[in-house]
Amino acid sequence: MVRLSGLIKTKSPYIVLVLVFLLCLILLVVVGGRVASDGYNYFAYLRSAVIDGDLDFHNDFQHYPKAFWLTYNPKDTVTGHFTNVFSVGPAILWSPFYLAAHLFVLVINQLGGSIPADGFSAPYQLAVSLASQAYAFAGILLVYRLLTRYFSASISLLATLTVWLGSFLLYYMIFEPSMSHCVSFFAVTLFIYLWHRSRKHRDIRDWFWLGLAAGLMMLVRWQNGIFMLLPALDAAVDYYKLQQQRNYGDIRHLLAGHMVFLASAIAAFLPQMIVWKIIYGGFLTIPQGSSFMKWTTPFMLETLLSSRHGLFSWHPALYLGALGWFILFKRDKGLTIRIFLLFLAMTYVNSVVKDWWSGWAFGMRRFDGFLLFLALGLGSLLTAVTDYIKKRPAVAVYLCMAALIAGNILFMNQFRGRVIHQGGVVAFDTVFKNMVEQIYKRTGNPFSFPANLYFAVKYGEPPRRYDSLVGVYVDDPYFFGPKMDLGRQRFYLGKGWSQTSETWQGQFDYLRSLAVNPTVYMPLRSKGNYVMRIRMAPLQENLVGVQAFSDNFSSLRIKINKKASVEIRLDKAWKTYEISLPEQNLSAGINVLEFSLPKGQVIGIDYIEFSPRPSLSRE
């Protein structure tokens, strides 16, 4: 009995992990485990190869909904195949599960069933979803296993569960398992685990397996090649040390290991090169095209901290994990330095993708390979906090009391401001909501710090405005688009405009200027030459019930990022004015348009519209 209880205690973290995984499996089956979104493309490789014996997706894509065609726009290539801009790795990893599903369907049909054995029916789709969950769970086990080398079992379990259930991984395990993120998380975690296990010494066999893992993670998601910086940084340090020691025998041995590593990595990646050759006619290509990456316009802070799927703003647990790296540095400097360098490289690459926000994503999903390192950081932070509280247990009590006092002050503000009824019953859901709003109005999202603070200082806006403005672009066709309806889309407005829109003689809504220098923000994803069209009119100073044009308005000047300005003479009517905005006066990100008005003059603006101009002479 003692032995059994000891065994249960030793294995209890794994039991907890298995129970959580089983719950995820149940939720997956309840949801349905259907292929969707990017998963259509990954699934097509598998279905076409197994059922049709080719990689011709013409018949496969015909089964997909109209939204697929509008989103991915497949076209014929020079080889007569349809384009597929996604990797083949997930299909390869799913294949055992898919083949098992195919065998299951054939057996059931032989026994009198009538399940379509076409590769599209429910068992096939559920099979790849179950495969993704299985690989993700294998990655979770590796995360926990590695964390136990640094922390206690309880801290390792808590950090593993928090990163698992407190990040985008849970969503993609249950709701969109046909995307690549579950298998990508597994493949990168496997690579890091093997790399970490053999850090101090690697023989030829270690290099071989590490190379296969490297090729596998790139096969699943090409950007995972960034993680090869880990052995590359090791190599730079090792060669330098051996050269200083003039140890040429070990240099030759290390070089042989690196050759084995590269050869096995290429061998593992070879299926992708063969697929590219079949579809595109060449062994190496960029299926999305060269314009997919905007190398000179990174949005690194936005990728991490913006409200548009920011890695940390959407998942605070990962923010805490990154903070924990500073604590991990004291324990393992070499590892932490590599993590920081790798994180900068990964953030840069993700931030220069055309849609750095990862499209229609739950969180910053393209960081799936970094969850292990974030779990390491979180484990370091949790260990430091628990050790601190053990030494100073009263601190936890002080913090709880401080939270109660702060809540009472916020409650009191609502009472004094008559936000709640001073003599009647109170709806406490409203009270708690108002408390959050009071804090948010002053601080913004704390997990967007310090980007929102920098934004507030730079533009003179409250930190909360960072969430509504950063990540919105007039050249983004998926949201809002190039036409600013300023009455409804007030996030574009700077200071100096009326709080509410007015209606001009029952025809259209407009905004009225209230200051001499009102501003409008023009956010751009990419620099370029633009044409701005503004429908506006000179108005008399605001009088109650009076709507009339100004008789003595001279002109206004529009300043663009304080680099250039354009003077416009306004007619006594609502009119659309066209202004050229040359590329040299604009920047990727937020651009500020300042309307300089004569003192005492007022303008009204109906809308502002932008359109690109391919060629524009410099002014």
mmCIF file of C-alpha atoms in Angstrom, residues 345-528:
data_model
loop_
_atom_site.group_PDB
_atom_site.id
_atom_site.type_symbol
_atom_site.label_atom_id
_atom_site.label_comp_id
_atom_site.label_asym_id
_atom_site.label_seq_id
_atom_site.Cartn_x
_atom_site.Cartn_y
_atom_site.Cartn_z
ATOM 1 C CA ALA A 345 14.255 36.901 -34.289
ATOM 2 C CA MET A 346 10.856 35.196 -34.086
ATOM 3 C CA THR A 347 9.089 38.448 -33.214
ATOM 4 C CA TYR A 348 10.762 40.240 -36.103
ATOM 5 C CA VAL A 349 9.818 37.552 -38.624
ATOM 6 C CA ASN A 350 6.217 37.440 -37.403
ATOM 7 C CA SER A 351 5.999 41.236 -37.412
ATOM 8 C CA VAL A 352 7.011 41.642 -41.063
ATOM 9 C CA VAL A 353 4.406 39.230 -42.387
ATOM 10 C CA LYS A 354 1.818 41.116 -44.415
ATOM 11 C CA ASP A 355 -0.853 40.231 -41.867
ATOM 12 C CA TRP A 356 1.303 40.345 -38.748
ATOM 13 C CA TRP A 357 -1.893 39.936 -36.679
ATOM 14 C CA SER A 358 -2.210 36.358 -38.029
ATOM 15 C CA GLY A 359 -5.485 36.859 -39.832
ATOM 16 C CA TRP A 360 -8.622 35.600 -38.118
ATOM 17 C CA ALA A 361 -6.743 34.175 -35.163
ATOM 18 C CA PHE A 362 -7.281 33.543 -31.492
ATOM 19 C CA GLY A 363 -4.179 35.238 -30.186
ATOM 20 C CA MET A 364 -0.742 35.381 -31.768
ATOM 21 C CA ARG A 365 -0.852 31.779 -32.958
ATOM 22 C CA ARG A 366 2.390 31.977 -34.952
ATOM 23 C CA PHE A 367 4.352 31.806 -31.680
ATOM 24 C CA ASP A 368 3.240 28.194 -31.150
ATOM 25 C CA GLY A 369 6.844 27.021 -31.041
ATOM 26 C CA PHE A 370 7.738 29.375 -28.188
ATOM 27 C CA LEU A 371 5.356 27.966 -25.590
ATOM 28 C CA LEU A 372 8.023 25.748 -24.022
ATOM 29 C CA PHE A 373 10.347 28.684 -23.399
ATOM 30 C CA LEU A 374 7.459 30.755 -22.025
ATOM 31 C CA ALA A 375 6.603 27.881 -19.679
ATOM 32 C CA LEU A 376 10.221 27.903 -18.498
ATOM 33 C CA GLY A 377 9.939 31.604 -17.748
ATOM 34 C CA LEU A 378 6.635 31.139 -15.963
ATOM 35 C CA GLY A 379 8.093 28.348 -13.866
ATOM 36 C CA SER A 380 10.948 30.655 -12.850
ATOM 37 C CA LEU A 381 8.510 33.401 -11.890
ATOM 38 C CA LEU A 382 6.230 31.063 -9.923
ATOM 39 C CA THR A 383 9.208 29.634 -8.050
ATOM 40 C CA ALA A 384 10.465 33.102 -7.138
ATOM 41 C CA VAL A 385 7.018 34.268 -6.007
ATOM 42 C CA THR A 386 6.292 31.191 -3.891
ATOM 43 C CA ASP A 387 9.737 31.373 -2.271
ATOM 44 C CA TYR A 388 9.182 35.057 -1.498
ATOM 45 C CA ILE A 389 5.758 34.410 0.054
ATOM 46 C CA LYS A 390 7.139 31.544 2.146
ATOM 47 C CA LYS A 391 9.658 33.955 3.633
ATOM 48 C CA ARG A 392 7.151 36.831 3.935
ATOM 49 C CA PRO A 393 3.644 35.311 4.203
ATOM 50 C CA ALA A 394 2.171 38.608 5.407
ATOM 51 C CA VAL A 395 2.733 40.118 1.944
ATOM 52 C CA ALA A 396 -0.091 38.016 0.493
ATOM 53 C CA VAL A 397 -2.420 39.269 3.232
ATOM 54 C CA TYR A 398 -1.380 42.891 2.599
ATOM 55 C CA LEU A 399 -2.096 42.526 -1.111
ATOM 56 C CA CYS A 400 -5.546 41.071 -0.450
ATOM 57 C CA MET A 401 -6.402 43.898 1.937
ATOM 58 C CA ALA A 402 -5.095 46.492 -0.539
ATOM 59 C CA ALA A 403 -7.357 45.016 -3.232
ATOM 60 C CA LEU A 404 -10.380 45.296 -0.924
ATOM 61 C CA ILE A 405 -9.540 48.910 -0.095
ATOM 62 C CA ALA A 406 -9.090 49.795 -3.776
ATOM 63 C CA GLY A 407 -12.424 48.161 -4.578
ATOM 64 C CA ASN A 408 -14.142 50.219 -1.900
ATOM 65 C CA ILE A 409 -12.674 53.461 -3.267
ATOM 66 C CA LEU A 410 -13.844 52.602 -6.779
ATOM 67 C CA PHE A 411 -17.281 51.741 -5.371
ATOM 68 C CA MET A 412 -17.352 55.063 -3.530
ATOM 69 C CA ASN A 413 -16.551 56.942 -6.758
ATOM 70 C CA GLN A 414 -19.560 55.346 -8.419
ATOM 71 C CA PHE A 415 -21.787 56.335 -5.513
ATOM 72 C CA ARG A 416 -20.583 59.949 -5.446
ATOM 73 C CA GLY A 417 -20.880 60.224 -9.213
ATOM 74 C CA ARG A 418 -24.455 58.868 -9.109
ATOM 75 C CA VAL A 419 -23.452 56.069 -11.458
ATOM 76 C CA ILE A 420 -25.433 53.790 -9.148
ATOM 77 C CA HIS A 421 -28.664 54.571 -7.309
ATOM 78 C CA GLN A 422 -27.895 56.250 -3.984
ATOM 79 C CA GLY A 423 -31.158 55.229 -2.353
ATOM 80 C CA GLY A 424 -32.122 51.950 -3.954
ATOM 81 C CA VAL A 425 -30.935 48.498 -4.868
ATOM 82 C CA VAL A 426 -27.667 47.985 -6.716
ATOM 83 C CA ALA A 427 -26.889 45.556 -9.548
ATOM 84 C CA PHE A 428 -23.427 44.336 -8.613
ATOM 85 C CA ASP A 429 -22.624 43.074 -12.094
ATOM 86 C CA THR A 430 -22.874 46.745 -13.107
ATOM 87 C CA VAL A 431 -20.756 47.777 -10.119
ATOM 88 C CA PHE A 432 -17.943 45.372 -11.022
ATOM 89 C CA LYS A 433 -18.145 46.349 -14.682
ATOM 90 C CA ASN A 434 -17.863 50.017 -13.716
ATOM 91 C CA MET A 435 -14.862 49.262 -11.505
ATOM 92 C CA VAL A 436 -13.040 47.688 -14.427
ATOM 93 C CA GLU A 437 -13.985 50.623 -16.664
ATOM 94 C CA GLN A 438 -12.689 53.144 -14.110
ATOM 95 C CA ILE A 439 -9.316 51.426 -14.043
ATOM 96 C CA TYR A 440 -9.181 50.839 -17.793
ATOM 97 C CA LYS A 441 -9.967 54.472 -18.637
ATOM 98 C CA ARG A 442 -6.866 55.535 -16.736
ATOM 99 C CA THR A 443 -4.412 52.742 -17.453
ATOM 100 C CA GLY A 444 -5.542 50.887 -20.561
ATOM 101 C CA ASN A 445 -4.719 47.192 -20.771
ATOM 102 C CA PRO A 446 -1.913 46.506 -18.255
ATOM 103 C CA PHE A 447 -0.673 43.685 -20.482
ATOM 104 C CA SER A 448 -0.084 46.147 -23.328
ATOM 105 C CA PHE A 449 2.499 47.981 -21.200
ATOM 106 C CA PRO A 450 4.890 49.608 -22.091
ATOM 107 C CA ALA A 451 3.656 50.024 -25.677
ATOM 108 C CA ASN A 452 0.460 51.807 -24.622
ATOM 109 C CA LEU A 453 2.420 54.154 -22.362
ATOM 110 C CA TYR A 454 4.790 55.050 -25.208
ATOM 111 C CA PHE A 455 1.760 55.638 -27.443
ATOM 112 C CA ALA A 456 0.176 57.905 -24.821
ATOM 113 C CA VAL A 457 3.311 60.018 -24.468
ATOM 114 C CA LYS A 458 3.924 60.252 -28.225
ATOM 115 C CA TYR A 459 0.395 61.226 -29.266
ATOM 116 C CA GLY A 460 -0.942 62.874 -26.114
ATOM 117 C CA GLU A 461 -3.760 60.347 -25.855
ATOM 118 C CA PRO A 462 -4.856 58.197 -22.891
ATOM 119 C CA PRO A 463 -3.266 54.714 -22.874
ATOM 120 C CA ARG A 464 -6.623 53.043 -23.546
ATOM 121 C CA ARG A 465 -6.720 54.537 -27.047
ATOM 122 C CA TYR A 466 -3.802 52.306 -27.978
ATOM 123 C CA ASP A 467 -6.228 49.376 -28.078
ATOM 124 C CA SER A 468 -8.681 50.932 -30.536
ATOM 125 C CA LEU A 469 -6.213 52.608 -32.906
ATOM 126 C CA VAL A 470 -3.065 50.497 -33.153
ATOM 127 C CA GLY A 471 -3.570 47.640 -35.593
ATOM 128 C CA VAL A 472 -6.337 49.313 -37.620
ATOM 129 C CA TYR A 473 -5.233 50.304 -41.140
ATOM 130 C CA VAL A 474 -6.871 52.203 -43.953
ATOM 131 C CA ASP A 475 -5.065 49.877 -46.396
ATOM 132 C CA ASP A 476 -6.431 46.730 -44.719
ATOM 133 C CA PRO A 477 -9.289 45.416 -46.882
ATOM 134 C CA TYR A 478 -10.616 43.102 -44.169
ATOM 135 C CA PHE A 479 -11.588 45.811 -41.680
ATOM 136 C CA PHE A 480 -13.219 49.197 -42.232
ATOM 137 C CA GLY A 481 -11.310 49.884 -45.445
ATOM 138 C CA PRO A 482 -10.058 53.124 -46.966
ATOM 139 C CA LYS A 483 -13.106 55.268 -46.179
ATOM 140 C CA MET A 484 -13.261 56.908 -42.758
ATOM 141 C CA ASP A 485 -16.788 57.521 -41.530
ATOM 142 C CA LEU A 486 -15.579 59.736 -38.717
ATOM 143 C CA GLY A 487 -18.954 59.947 -37.017
ATOM 144 C CA ARG A 488 -19.034 56.171 -36.514
ATOM 145 C CA GLN A 489 -15.330 55.313 -36.550
ATOM 146 C CA ARG A 490 -14.256 57.771 -33.884
ATOM 147 C CA PHE A 491 -11.058 55.858 -33.145
ATOM 148 C CA TYR A 492 -9.510 57.714 -36.108
ATOM 149 C CA LEU A 493 -10.118 61.073 -34.427
ATOM 150 C CA GLY A 494 -7.490 62.977 -32.520
ATOM 151 C CA LYS A 495 -8.254 66.020 -30.429
ATOM 152 C CA GLY A 496 -10.381 68.998 -31.395
ATOM 153 C CA TRP A 497 -13.628 67.501 -32.718
ATOM 154 C CA SER A 498 -17.225 67.546 -31.528
ATOM 155 C CA GLN A 499 -18.158 64.689 -29.227
ATOM 156 C CA THR A 500 -21.232 63.795 -31.263
ATOM 157 C CA SER A 501 -22.019 64.006 -34.942
ATOM 158 C CA GLU A 502 -24.632 66.358 -36.365
ATOM 159 C CA THR A 503 -26.979 65.865 -39.298
ATOM 160 C CA TRP A 504 -26.840 68.413 -42.111
ATOM 161 C CA GLN A 505 -30.395 69.301 -43.045
ATOM 162 C CA GLY A 506 -31.481 65.681 -42.689
ATOM 163 C CA GLN A 507 -29.102 64.489 -45.443
ATOM 164 C CA PHE A 508 -25.862 63.170 -43.881
ATOM 165 C CA ASP A 509 -23.891 63.176 -40.649
ATOM 166 C CA TYR A 510 -20.762 65.232 -40.114
ATOM 167 C CA LEU A 511 -18.320 66.295 -37.407
ATOM 168 C CA ARG A 512 -17.549 69.873 -36.426
ATOM 169 C CA SER A 513 -14.108 71.148 -35.443
ATOM 170 C CA LEU A 514 -13.822 72.621 -31.948
ATOM 171 C CA ALA A 515 -10.170 73.649 -31.940
ATOM 172 C CA VAL A 516 -7.739 75.576 -34.110
ATOM 173 C CA ASN A 517 -5.653 72.456 -34.828
ATOM 174 C CA PRO A 518 -7.877 69.342 -34.813
ATOM 175 C CA THR A 519 -6.165 66.087 -35.796
ATOM 176 C CA VAL A 520 -7.068 62.856 -37.566
ATOM 177 C CA TYR A 521 -5.018 59.652 -37.458
ATOM 178 C CA MET A 522 -4.236 57.787 -40.672
ATOM 179 C CA PRO A 523 -2.839 54.321 -39.799
ATOM 180 C CA LEU A 524 -1.029 52.500 -42.629
ATOM 181 C CA ARG A 525 0.251 48.927 -42.833
ATOM 182 C CA SER A 526 2.534 49.777 -45.761
ATOM 183 C CA LYS A 527 4.088 52.984 -46.995
ATOM 184 C CA GLY A 528 3.151 54.197 -50.430
#
